[in-house]
Each structure stands twice: as C-alpha cells, then as structure tokens.
C-alpha cells in the first residue's frame, strides 16, 4: 500500500507536469498567432513548422501511450498487493517506462521551444533585410522619377549606372533601341565596326555580346547591352533575323572557377590584337581607352614600327586582365606612367 501511495503521488506529479507542458504549449500557440508571417522567409518557415507539428504530434502520441500504461500498472498493484519480489520488479520496470515516456515528451517540448527561437530570429533578420531593401528601392525609384520628369520637361540626362543597372529596369535594358548618336568612344568605334561587318559575323558577335558575363560590373553590364542593341539593329537593317534576346542581364554562375575561365578568355582576346570581337567586348573597353590615351600622347613612328611604350602597356594590361582586373581610364595616370624613360627597360626585356 505504501508503494501504491508513492505511485499515486508520482502519477499526480506527472499530471501536474503535463498540465504545465500543455499551458506552455498554449502560450507558444498564442505567440505564434500574433507573428507577422507575411514577412517570414516562407520556405524555411514552412519546413520548420512542419517539423514542429510532427514533433508535437509525436509528443501527443507519447503522452497517450504514457496514459495507457497507467491502467496495467494500477491493475497489477491491486492484483498483487501481497506481491512477490518478481511482481515488485515488474512494477519497477513499468515505472521506468513511464519516466522514459515523460522524458521523451520533455525533450520534444524543448525542441519545439528551440525551433520557435530560430523562427523568431529568422523573422527579425528577414524584416530588417526587407526594410533595408524597401528603403533602397524607394531611393532608386525617387531618382528615376526625377530623371523622368527632367526628360519630360525637355532636359533629358543619361541615367546613372546604379539606376540603369537596377534589376527593375532589366527589361528596358534588354529591349532598348540602338544609340546612334552617342559620342562615347566604345559606341562610336562599335558603330564604325558593324558598318563593314557581314551578317554572319554580326550574328555570332551578338550571341556573345548578349550573354551575361560572370565578371561583369554594373558599368560593363550597361555597356554590354548598349553595344548589343547596335548590333541587333544592324542585323535587322541587313534583313536578317537576330538571335533571341536573353531573359536576364546577370550570370547565374559566378563561381571562382567560372570567373577565372572568363578572365583567361578576355586576356587571349586582348593579346590577339585589334579585331571586331575586341571592340564588341564591353569588359575590354576600359583597356582600349587606356591604350588609346597613351597612343594619342606619343609621336607616331614611320612604317609599321610600334612605340615600345605601347608594347609594354599592352603586355601589362593583358596580365592584369588575366588576373581578373578590368583596367579603366578612370584610374588616372596609369597610361602616363609609360613614358620615354621606360624605353630603356623595355629593351632589356627583349
């Protein structure tokens, strides 16, 4: 009877513990109801909720099993009030099983609480990131509205690169008309190049031009599709059907290996010298500007001779392109560093 009394005390304690667990679960459920699920990372949240639900169901099932175990335990106590040591041992095993089931339920409850903490952290991070993006989008939209208003009032200005490269203008970038009036060196040279190119070459060049590059910067990405628009217009002018426009301006694979391969390809194109493919490549436009800037400051040589300064610069630019750099005229002073004083060192290299 003392054992029965002790067991009843333990059963009462387990009942109170289960009540507290249920109360905690009700409080957790109440907090879940007030969360702003609209800003949650839905994919992660759904999978985590499914895991929480599975654990809750598993915990409820364990609780039902635990309650079902009480009946045979009490029956055995009544039947074996004069019980032998074997009966008491069996009773002890049943009590151990009850504790194991209760401990499993507590671990499940702890897992649910831990999962909820993770959800709350993800919600906070997602809300912060959403607010940051919204603020940036509002600023970009305001700038775009300002430029649009200026154009309507008869004062059109070129869009800054950070606005024109914004993903919300991607469809305009891909469908833009050819710019036949710009005085930018890259566009002028390309218009002159396509004027004498045949249709087959232009189609090949356009396919390469409008393919997103893993090493594109915002500047080269904007220039890429301005050049492509000129190529497309020339193909249509020749009566041919140009290749289909791409669906995005951004490369999906920007891994280190892909970027390395792209830099090797550009370096080989630069080393090959002047060609239509060279002027068609926006990522080499900055290097061409640097080369032209130095060439314009040097005195021309007679015949086919090339100034040693140009040879040095051409070789240096090839190495930098191969290493992943994209030299630009904005660097200032780079081409100027190859003055006549370097000619002696160049002869030593030869």
CSV table of C-alpha atoms in Angstrom, one decimal:
chain,number,residue,atom,x,y,z
A,1,UNK,CA,0.0,0.0,0.0
A,2,UNK,CA,2.9,2.3,0.6
A,3,UNK,CA,4.1,1.6,-2.9
A,4,UNK,CA,0.6,2.4,-4.2
A,5,UNK,CA,0.6,5.6,-2.3
A,6,UNK,CA,4.0,6.6,-3.6
A,7,UNK,CA,3.0,5.7,-7.2
A,8,UNK,CA,-0.2,7.8,-6.9
A,9,UNK,CA,2.0,10.7,-5.7
A,10,UNK,CA,4.2,10.2,-8.7
A,11,UNK,CA,1.2,10.0,-11.0
A,12,UNK,CA,-0.1,13.2,-9.6
A,13,UNK,CA,3.2,14.9,-10.1
A,14,UNK,CA,3.3,13.7,-13.7
A,15,UNK,CA,-0.2,15.0,-14.2
A,16,UNK,CA,0.8,18.5,-12.9
A,17,UNK,CA,3.9,18.4,-15.1
A,18,UNK,CA,1.8,17.5,-18.1
A,19,UNK,CA,-0.6,20.4,-17.3
A,20,UNK,CA,2.4,22.8,-17.2
A,21,UNK,CA,3.6,21.5,-20.6
A,22,UNK,CA,0.1,22.0,-22.0
A,23,UNK,CA,-0.1,25.5,-20.6
A,24,UNK,CA,3.3,26.3,-22.1
A,25,UNK,CA,2.2,24.9,-25.5
A,26,UNK,CA,-0.9,27.1,-25.3
A,27,UNK,CA,1.2,30.1,-24.6
A,28,UNK,CA,3.5,29.2,-27.5
A,29,UNK,CA,0.5,28.8,-29.8
A,30,UNK,CA,-0.8,32.2,-28.7
A,31,UNK,CA,2.5,33.8,-29.6
A,32,UNK,CA,2.6,32.1,-32.9
A,33,UNK,CA,-0.8,33.5,-33.8
A,34,UNK,CA,0.5,37.1,-33.4
A,35,UNK,CA,3.6,36.7,-35.6
A,36,UNK,CA,3.7,38.6,-38.8
A,37,UNK,CA,4.1,35.6,-41.1
A,38,UNK,CA,3.8,37.9,-44.1
A,39,UNK,CA,7.4,38.9,-43.7
A,40,UNK,CA,8.8,35.5,-42.9
A,41,UNK,CA,11.1,33.5,-45.2
A,42,UNK,CA,8.2,31.3,-46.2
A,43,UNK,CA,10.2,28.3,-47.5
A,44,UNK,CA,12.3,28.0,-44.3
A,45,UNK,CA,9.3,28.7,-42.0
A,46,UNK,CA,7.0,26.1,-43.6
A,47,UNK,CA,9.6,23.4,-43.3
A,48,UNK,CA,10.3,24.3,-39.7
A,49,UNK,CA,6.5,24.4,-38.9
A,50,UNK,CA,6.1,21.0,-40.4
A,51,UNK,CA,8.9,19.7,-38.2
A,52,UNK,CA,7.3,21.4,-35.1
A,53,UNK,CA,3.9,19.9,-36.0
A,54,UNK,CA,5.5,16.4,-36.5
A,55,UNK,CA,7.2,16.7,-33.1
A,56,UNK,CA,4.0,18.0,-31.4
A,57,UNK,CA,2.0,15.0,-32.8
A,58,UNK,CA,4.8,12.7,-31.8
A,59,UNK,CA,4.8,14.2,-28.3
A,60,UNK,CA,1.0,13.9,-28.0
A,61,UNK,CA,1.2,10.3,-29.1
A,62,UNK,CA,3.9,9.6,-26.5
A,63,UNK,CA,1.6,11.2,-23.9
A,64,UNK,CA,-1.3,9.0,-24.9
A,65,UNK,CA,1.0,5.9,-24.7
A,66,UNK,CA,2.0,7.1,-21.2
A,67,UNK,CA,-1.6,7.4,-20.0
A,68,UNK,CA,-2.3,3.9,-21.5
A,69,UNK,CA,0.5,2.5,-19.4
A,70,UNK,CA,-1.1,3.6,-16.2
A,71,UNK,CA,-4.0,1.1,-16.4
A,72,UNK,CA,-2.0,-2.1,-16.4
A,73,UNK,CA,0.3,-0.7,-13.7
A,74,UNK,CA,-2.6,0.0,-11.3
A,75,UNK,CA,-4.3,-3.3,-12.1
A,76,UNK,CA,-1.1,-5.1,-11.3
A,77,UNK,CA,-0.8,-3.3,-7.9
A,78,UNK,CA,-4.3,-4.3,-6.9
A,79,UNK,CA,-3.8,-7.9,-8.0
A,80,UNK,CA,-0.5,-8.3,-6.3
A,81,UNK,CA,-1.0,-6.5,-3.1
A,82,UNK,CA,0.7,-9.4,-1.4
A,83,UNK,CA,3.2,-9.3,-4.4
A,84,UNK,CA,6.3,-11.1,-4.5
A,85,UNK,CA,9.7,-9.7,-5.4
A,86,UNK,CA,9.2,-10.6,-9.0
A,87,UNK,CA,5.9,-8.6,-9.1
A,88,UNK,CA,7.6,-5.6,-7.5
A,89,UNK,CA,10.4,-5.9,-10.0
A,90,UNK,CA,7.9,-5.9,-12.9
A,91,UNK,CA,6.2,-2.8,-11.3
A,92,UNK,CA,9.5,-1.1,-11.2
A,93,UNK,CA,10.1,-1.7,-14.9
A,94,UNK,CA,6.7,-0.2,-15.7
A,95,UNK,CA,7.5,2.9,-13.6
A,96,UNK,CA,10.8,3.2,-15.5
A,97,UNK,CA,9.0,3.1,-18.8
A,98,UNK,CA,6.6,5.8,-17.6
A,99,UNK,CA,9.6,8.0,-16.8
A,100,UNK,CA,11.2,7.3,-20.2
A,101,UNK,CA,8.0,8.4,-22.0
A,102,UNK,CA,7.7,11.5,-19.9
A,103,UNK,CA,11.3,12.4,-20.5
A,104,UNK,CA,10.8,12.0,-24.3
A,105,UNK,CA,7.8,14.4,-24.1
A,106,UNK,CA,10.0,17.0,-22.3
A,107,UNK,CA,12.7,16.7,-25.0
A,108,UNK,CA,10.2,17.2,-27.7
A,109,UNK,CA,8.9,20.3,-25.9
A,110,UNK,CA,12.4,21.7,-25.6
A,111,UNK,CA,12.9,21.0,-29.3
A,112,UNK,CA,9.8,23.0,-30.1
A,113,UNK,CA,10.9,25.9,-28.0
A,114,UNK,CA,14.3,25.9,-29.7
A,115,UNK,CA,12.7,25.8,-33.1
A,116,UNK,CA,10.5,28.8,-32.2
A,117,UNK,CA,13.6,30.8,-31.2
A,118,UNK,CA,15.1,30.1,-34.6
A,119,UNK,CA,11.9,31.2,-36.3
A,120,UNK,CA,11.9,34.4,-34.3
A,121,UNK,CA,15.5,35.1,-35.3
A,122,UNK,CA,14.8,34.5,-38.9
A,123,UNK,CA,11.7,36.7,-38.8
A,124,UNK,CA,13.7,39.5,-37.3
A,125,UNK,CA,16.5,39.2,-39.8
A,126,UNK,CA,14.0,39.0,-42.7
A,127,UNK,CA,12.1,42.0,-41.6
A,128,UNK,CA,15.3,44.0,-41.2
A,129,UNK,CA,16.5,43.0,-44.7
A,130,UNK,CA,13.1,43.7,-46.2
A,131,UNK,CA,13.1,47.2,-44.7
A,132,UNK,CA,16.6,47.9,-46.0
A,133,UNK,CA,15.7,46.8,-49.5
A,134,UNK,CA,12.5,48.8,-49.4
A,135,UNK,CA,14.4,51.9,-48.4
A,136,UNK,CA,16.9,51.4,-51.2
A,137,UNK,CA,14.1,50.8,-53.7
A,138,UNK,CA,12.4,53.9,-52.6
A,139,UNK,CA,15.5,56.0,-53.2
A,140,UNK,CA,16.1,54.4,-56.6
A,141,UNK,CA,12.5,55.0,-57.6
A,142,UNK,CA,12.7,58.6,-56.5
A,143,UNK,CA,15.9,59.2,-58.5
A,144,UNK,CA,14.3,57.5,-61.6
A,145,UNK,CA,11.2,59.7,-61.2
A,146,UNK,CA,13.4,62.8,-61.1
A,147,UNK,CA,15.2,61.9,-64.3
A,148,UNK,CA,11.9,61.0,-66.0
A,149,UNK,CA,10.5,64.4,-65.0
A,150,UNK,CA,13.5,66.2,-66.4
A,151,UNK,CA,13.2,64.3,-69.7
A,152,UNK,CA,9.5,65.3,-69.9
A,153,UNK,CA,10.4,68.9,-69.4
A,154,UNK,CA,12.9,68.8,-72.3
A,155,UNK,CA,16.1,68.3,-70.2
A,156,UNK,CA,17.0,64.6,-70.8
A,157,UNK,CA,20.0,63.3,-69.0
A,158,UNK,CA,21.7,59.9,-69.1
A,159,UNK,CA,20.8,57.7,-66.2
A,160,UNK,CA,23.5,57.0,-63.6
A,161,UNK,CA,24.8,53.4,-63.9
A,162,UNK,CA,23.4,52.4,-60.4
A,163,UNK,CA,19.9,53.3,-61.6
A,164,UNK,CA,20.1,51.9,-65.2
A,165,UNK,CA,21.6,48.6,-63.8
A,166,UNK,CA,18.8,48.2,-61.3
A,167,UNK,CA,17.0,44.9,-61.7
A,168,UNK,CA,13.6,46.6,-62.1
A,169,UNK,CA,14.9,48.2,-65.3
A,170,UNK,CA,16.3,44.9,-66.7
A,171,UNK,CA,13.5,44.5,-69.3
A,172,UNK,CA,14.2,48.0,-70.6
A,173,UNK,CA,17.9,47.3,-70.8
A,174,UNK,CA,17.3,44.1,-72.9
A,175,UNK,CA,14.8,45.8,-75.2
A,176,UNK,CA,16.4,49.3,-75.5
A,177,UNK,CA,16.8,50.8,-79.0
A,178,UNK,CA,20.2,51.3,-80.6
A,179,UNK,CA,22.0,54.5,-79.6
A,180,UNK,CA,23.2,56.0,-82.9
A,181,UNK,CA,24.1,59.5,-81.6
A,182,UNK,CA,26.3,58.9,-78.5
A,183,UNK,CA,29.8,60.2,-78.7
A,184,UNK,CA,31.2,57.6,-76.2
A,185,UNK,CA,34.3,56.1,-77.6
A,186,UNK,CA,33.1,52.5,-77.3
A,187,UNK,CA,29.8,53.1,-79.0
A,188,UNK,CA,31.4,55.2,-81.8
A,189,UNK,CA,34.0,52.5,-82.5
A,190,UNK,CA,31.4,49.8,-82.5
A,191,UNK,CA,29.1,51.7,-84.9
A,192,UNK,CA,32.0,52.0,-87.3
A,193,UNK,CA,32.9,48.4,-86.9
A,194,UNK,CA,29.4,46.9,-87.6
A,195,UNK,CA,29.1,49.2,-90.7
A,196,UNK,CA,31.6,46.9,-92.5
A,197,UNK,CA,30.9,43.6,-90.9
A,198,UNK,CA,28.9,40.8,-92.7
A,199,UNK,CA,25.7,39.4,-91.3
A,200,UNK,CA,27.0,36.0,-90.2
A,201,UNK,CA,29.8,37.6,-88.1
A,202,UNK,CA,27.3,40.1,-86.6
A,203,UNK,CA,25.0,37.3,-85.5
A,204,UNK,CA,28.0,35.4,-83.9
A,205,UNK,CA,29.1,38.6,-82.2
A,206,UNK,CA,25.6,39.4,-80.9
A,207,UNK,CA,25.2,35.9,-79.4
A,208,UNK,CA,28.4,36.5,-77.5
A,209,UNK,CA,27.6,40.1,-76.6
A,210,UNK,CA,24.2,39.5,-75.0
A,211,UNK,CA,25.4,36.5,-73.0
A,212,UNK,CA,25.7,37.6,-69.3
A,213,UNK,CA,29.3,37.5,-68.1
A,214,UNK,CA,30.2,36.3,-64.6
A,215,UNK,CA,32.8,39.1,-64.3
A,216,UNK,CA,30.6,41.9,-65.4
A,217,UNK,CA,30.5,45.1,-63.3
A,218,UNK,CA,27.5,47.4,-63.4
A,219,UNK,CA,29.4,49.6,-65.9
A,220,UNK,CA,30.3,46.8,-68.3
A,221,UNK,CA,26.8,45.3,-67.9
A,222,UNK,CA,25.1,48.5,-69.0
A,223,UNK,CA,27.6,49.0,-71.9
A,224,UNK,CA,27.2,45.3,-73.0
A,225,UNK,CA,23.5,45.7,-73.8
A,226,UNK,CA,24.0,49.1,-75.4
A,227,UNK,CA,26.5,47.5,-77.8
A,228,UNK,CA,24.2,44.6,-78.3
A,229,UNK,CA,21.4,47.0,-79.3
A,230,UNK,CA,23.5,48.5,-82.0
A,231,UNK,CA,24.5,45.0,-83.3
A,232,UNK,CA,20.8,43.9,-83.3
A,233,UNK,CA,19.7,47.0,-85.2
A,234,UNK,CA,22.4,46.4,-87.9
A,235,UNK,CA,21.4,42.8,-88.4
A,236,UNK,CA,17.8,43.8,-88.8
A,237,UNK,CA,18.9,46.5,-91.2
A,238,UNK,CA,20.6,43.9,-93.3
A,239,UNK,CA,17.3,41.9,-93.5
A,240,UNK,CA,18.3,39.1,-91.2
A,241,UNK,CA,16.7,37.7,-88.1
A,242,UNK,CA,18.8,38.4,-85.0
A,243,UNK,CA,19.2,35.9,-82.1
A,244,UNK,CA,16.5,35.8,-79.4
A,245,UNK,CA,17.0,38.3,-76.6
A,246,UNK,CA,18.2,36.9,-73.3
A,247,UNK,CA,15.9,36.7,-70.3
A,248,UNK,CA,18.3,38.3,-67.8
A,249,UNK,CA,21.4,40.5,-67.7
A,250,UNK,CA,23.1,38.7,-64.8
A,251,UNK,CA,25.1,35.5,-65.0
A,252,UNK,CA,23.7,32.6,-62.9
A,253,UNK,CA,27.1,31.0,-62.3
A,254,UNK,CA,29.6,33.4,-60.8
A,255,UNK,CA,31.9,30.9,-59.1
A,256,UNK,CA,35.6,31.4,-58.8
A,257,UNK,CA,36.3,28.8,-61.5
A,258,UNK,CA,33.9,30.4,-64.0
A,259,UNK,CA,35.3,33.9,-63.4
A,260,UNK,CA,38.9,32.6,-63.8
A,261,UNK,CA,38.0,31.0,-67.2
A,262,UNK,CA,36.3,34.2,-68.3
A,263,UNK,CA,39.4,36.3,-67.4
A,264,UNK,CA,41.6,33.8,-69.4
A,265,UNK,CA,39.3,34.2,-72.4
A,266,UNK,CA,39.4,38.0,-72.3
A,267,UNK,CA,43.2,38.0,-71.9
A,268,UNK,CA,43.6,35.9,-75.0
A,269,UNK,CA,41.2,38.2,-76.9
A,270,UNK,CA,43.3,41.2,-75.8
A,271,UNK,CA,46.6,39.6,-76.8
A,272,UNK,CA,45.2,38.7,-80.3
A,273,UNK,CA,45.1,42.4,-81.1
A,274,UNK,CA,42.7,44.6,-83.0
A,275,UNK,CA,39.5,42.8,-84.2
A,276,UNK,CA,35.7,43.2,-84.4
A,277,UNK,CA,35.5,40.8,-81.4
A,278,UNK,CA,37.8,43.1,-79.4
A,279,UNK,CA,35.6,46.2,-79.9
A,280,UNK,CA,32.4,44.1,-79.3
A,281,UNK,CA,33.6,43.2,-75.8
A,282,UNK,CA,32.5,45.7,-73.1
A,283,UNK,CA,34.8,44.4,-70.5
A,284,UNK,CA,37.8,45.4,-72.6
A,285,UNK,CA,36.5,48.9,-73.3
A,286,UNK,CA,38.5,50.4,-70.4
A,287,UNK,CA,41.7,48.8,-71.5
A,288,UNK,CA,41.2,50.1,-75.0
A,289,UNK,CA,40.6,53.6,-73.6
A,290,UNK,CA,43.9,53.4,-71.7
A,291,UNK,CA,45.8,52.2,-74.8
A,292,UNK,CA,44.3,55.0,-76.9
A,293,UNK,CA,45.1,57.6,-74.3
A,294,UNK,CA,48.8,56.7,-74.3
A,295,UNK,CA,48.9,56.4,-78.1
A,296,UNK,CA,47.5,59.9,-78.6
A,297,UNK,CA,50.4,61.3,-76.4
A,298,UNK,CA,53.1,59.6,-78.3
A,299,UNK,CA,54.7,60.6,-81.6
A,300,UNK,CA,53.9,58.2,-84.4
A,301,UNK,CA,56.8,56.2,-85.8
A,302,UNK,CA,57.4,55.6,-89.5
A,303,UNK,CA,56.3,52.4,-91.2
A,304,UNK,CA,54.8,49.6,-89.2
A,305,UNK,CA,57.0,50.3,-86.1
A,306,UNK,CA,55.2,50.4,-82.7
A,307,UNK,CA,56.3,52.5,-79.9
A,308,UNK,CA,57.9,50.4,-77.1
A,309,UNK,CA,55.7,52.2,-74.5
A,310,UNK,CA,52.6,50.8,-76.3
A,311,UNK,CA,54.0,47.4,-76.3
A,312,UNK,CA,54.8,47.5,-72.6
A,313,UNK,CA,51.3,48.8,-71.8
A,314,UNK,CA,49.6,46.2,-74.0
A,315,UNK,CA,51.6,43.4,-72.3
A,316,UNK,CA,50.8,44.8,-68.8
A,317,UNK,CA,47.1,45.1,-69.5
A,318,UNK,CA,47.0,41.5,-70.7
A,319,UNK,CA,48.5,40.3,-67.4
A,320,UNK,CA,46.0,42.4,-65.4
A,321,UNK,CA,43.0,41.2,-67.4
A,322,UNK,CA,44.2,37.6,-66.9
A,323,UNK,CA,44.3,38.2,-63.1
A,324,UNK,CA,40.7,39.3,-63.1
A,325,UNK,CA,41.2,43.1,-63.2
A,326,UNK,CA,39.3,45.3,-65.6
A,327,UNK,CA,41.5,48.4,-66.1
A,328,UNK,CA,39.7,51.7,-66.9
A,329,UNK,CA,40.7,55.2,-67.9
A,330,UNK,CA,39.3,56.5,-64.6
A,331,UNK,CA,42.3,55.0,-62.9
A,332,UNK,CA,44.2,58.1,-64.0
A,333,UNK,CA,47.9,58.3,-64.6
A,334,UNK,CA,48.3,54.6,-65.5
A,335,UNK,CA,49.0,55.1,-69.1
A,336,UNK,CA,51.0,58.2,-68.4
A,337,UNK,CA,53.4,56.1,-66.4
A,338,UNK,CA,54.7,54.5,-69.6
A,339,UNK,CA,56.8,57.5,-70.7
A,340,UNK,CA,60.0,57.6,-72.8
A,341,UNK,CA,62.1,56.7,-69.7
A,342,UNK,CA,60.7,53.2,-69.8
A,343,UNK,CA,62.0,52.5,-73.2
A,344,UNK,CA,65.5,51.5,-71.9
A,345,UNK,CA,64.0,48.9,-69.5
A,346,UNK,CA,61.9,47.6,-72.3
A,347,UNK,CA,65.0,47.0,-74.5
A,348,UNK,CA,66.5,45.0,-71.6
A,349,UNK,CA,63.4,42.7,-71.5
A,350,UNK,CA,63.8,42.0,-75.2
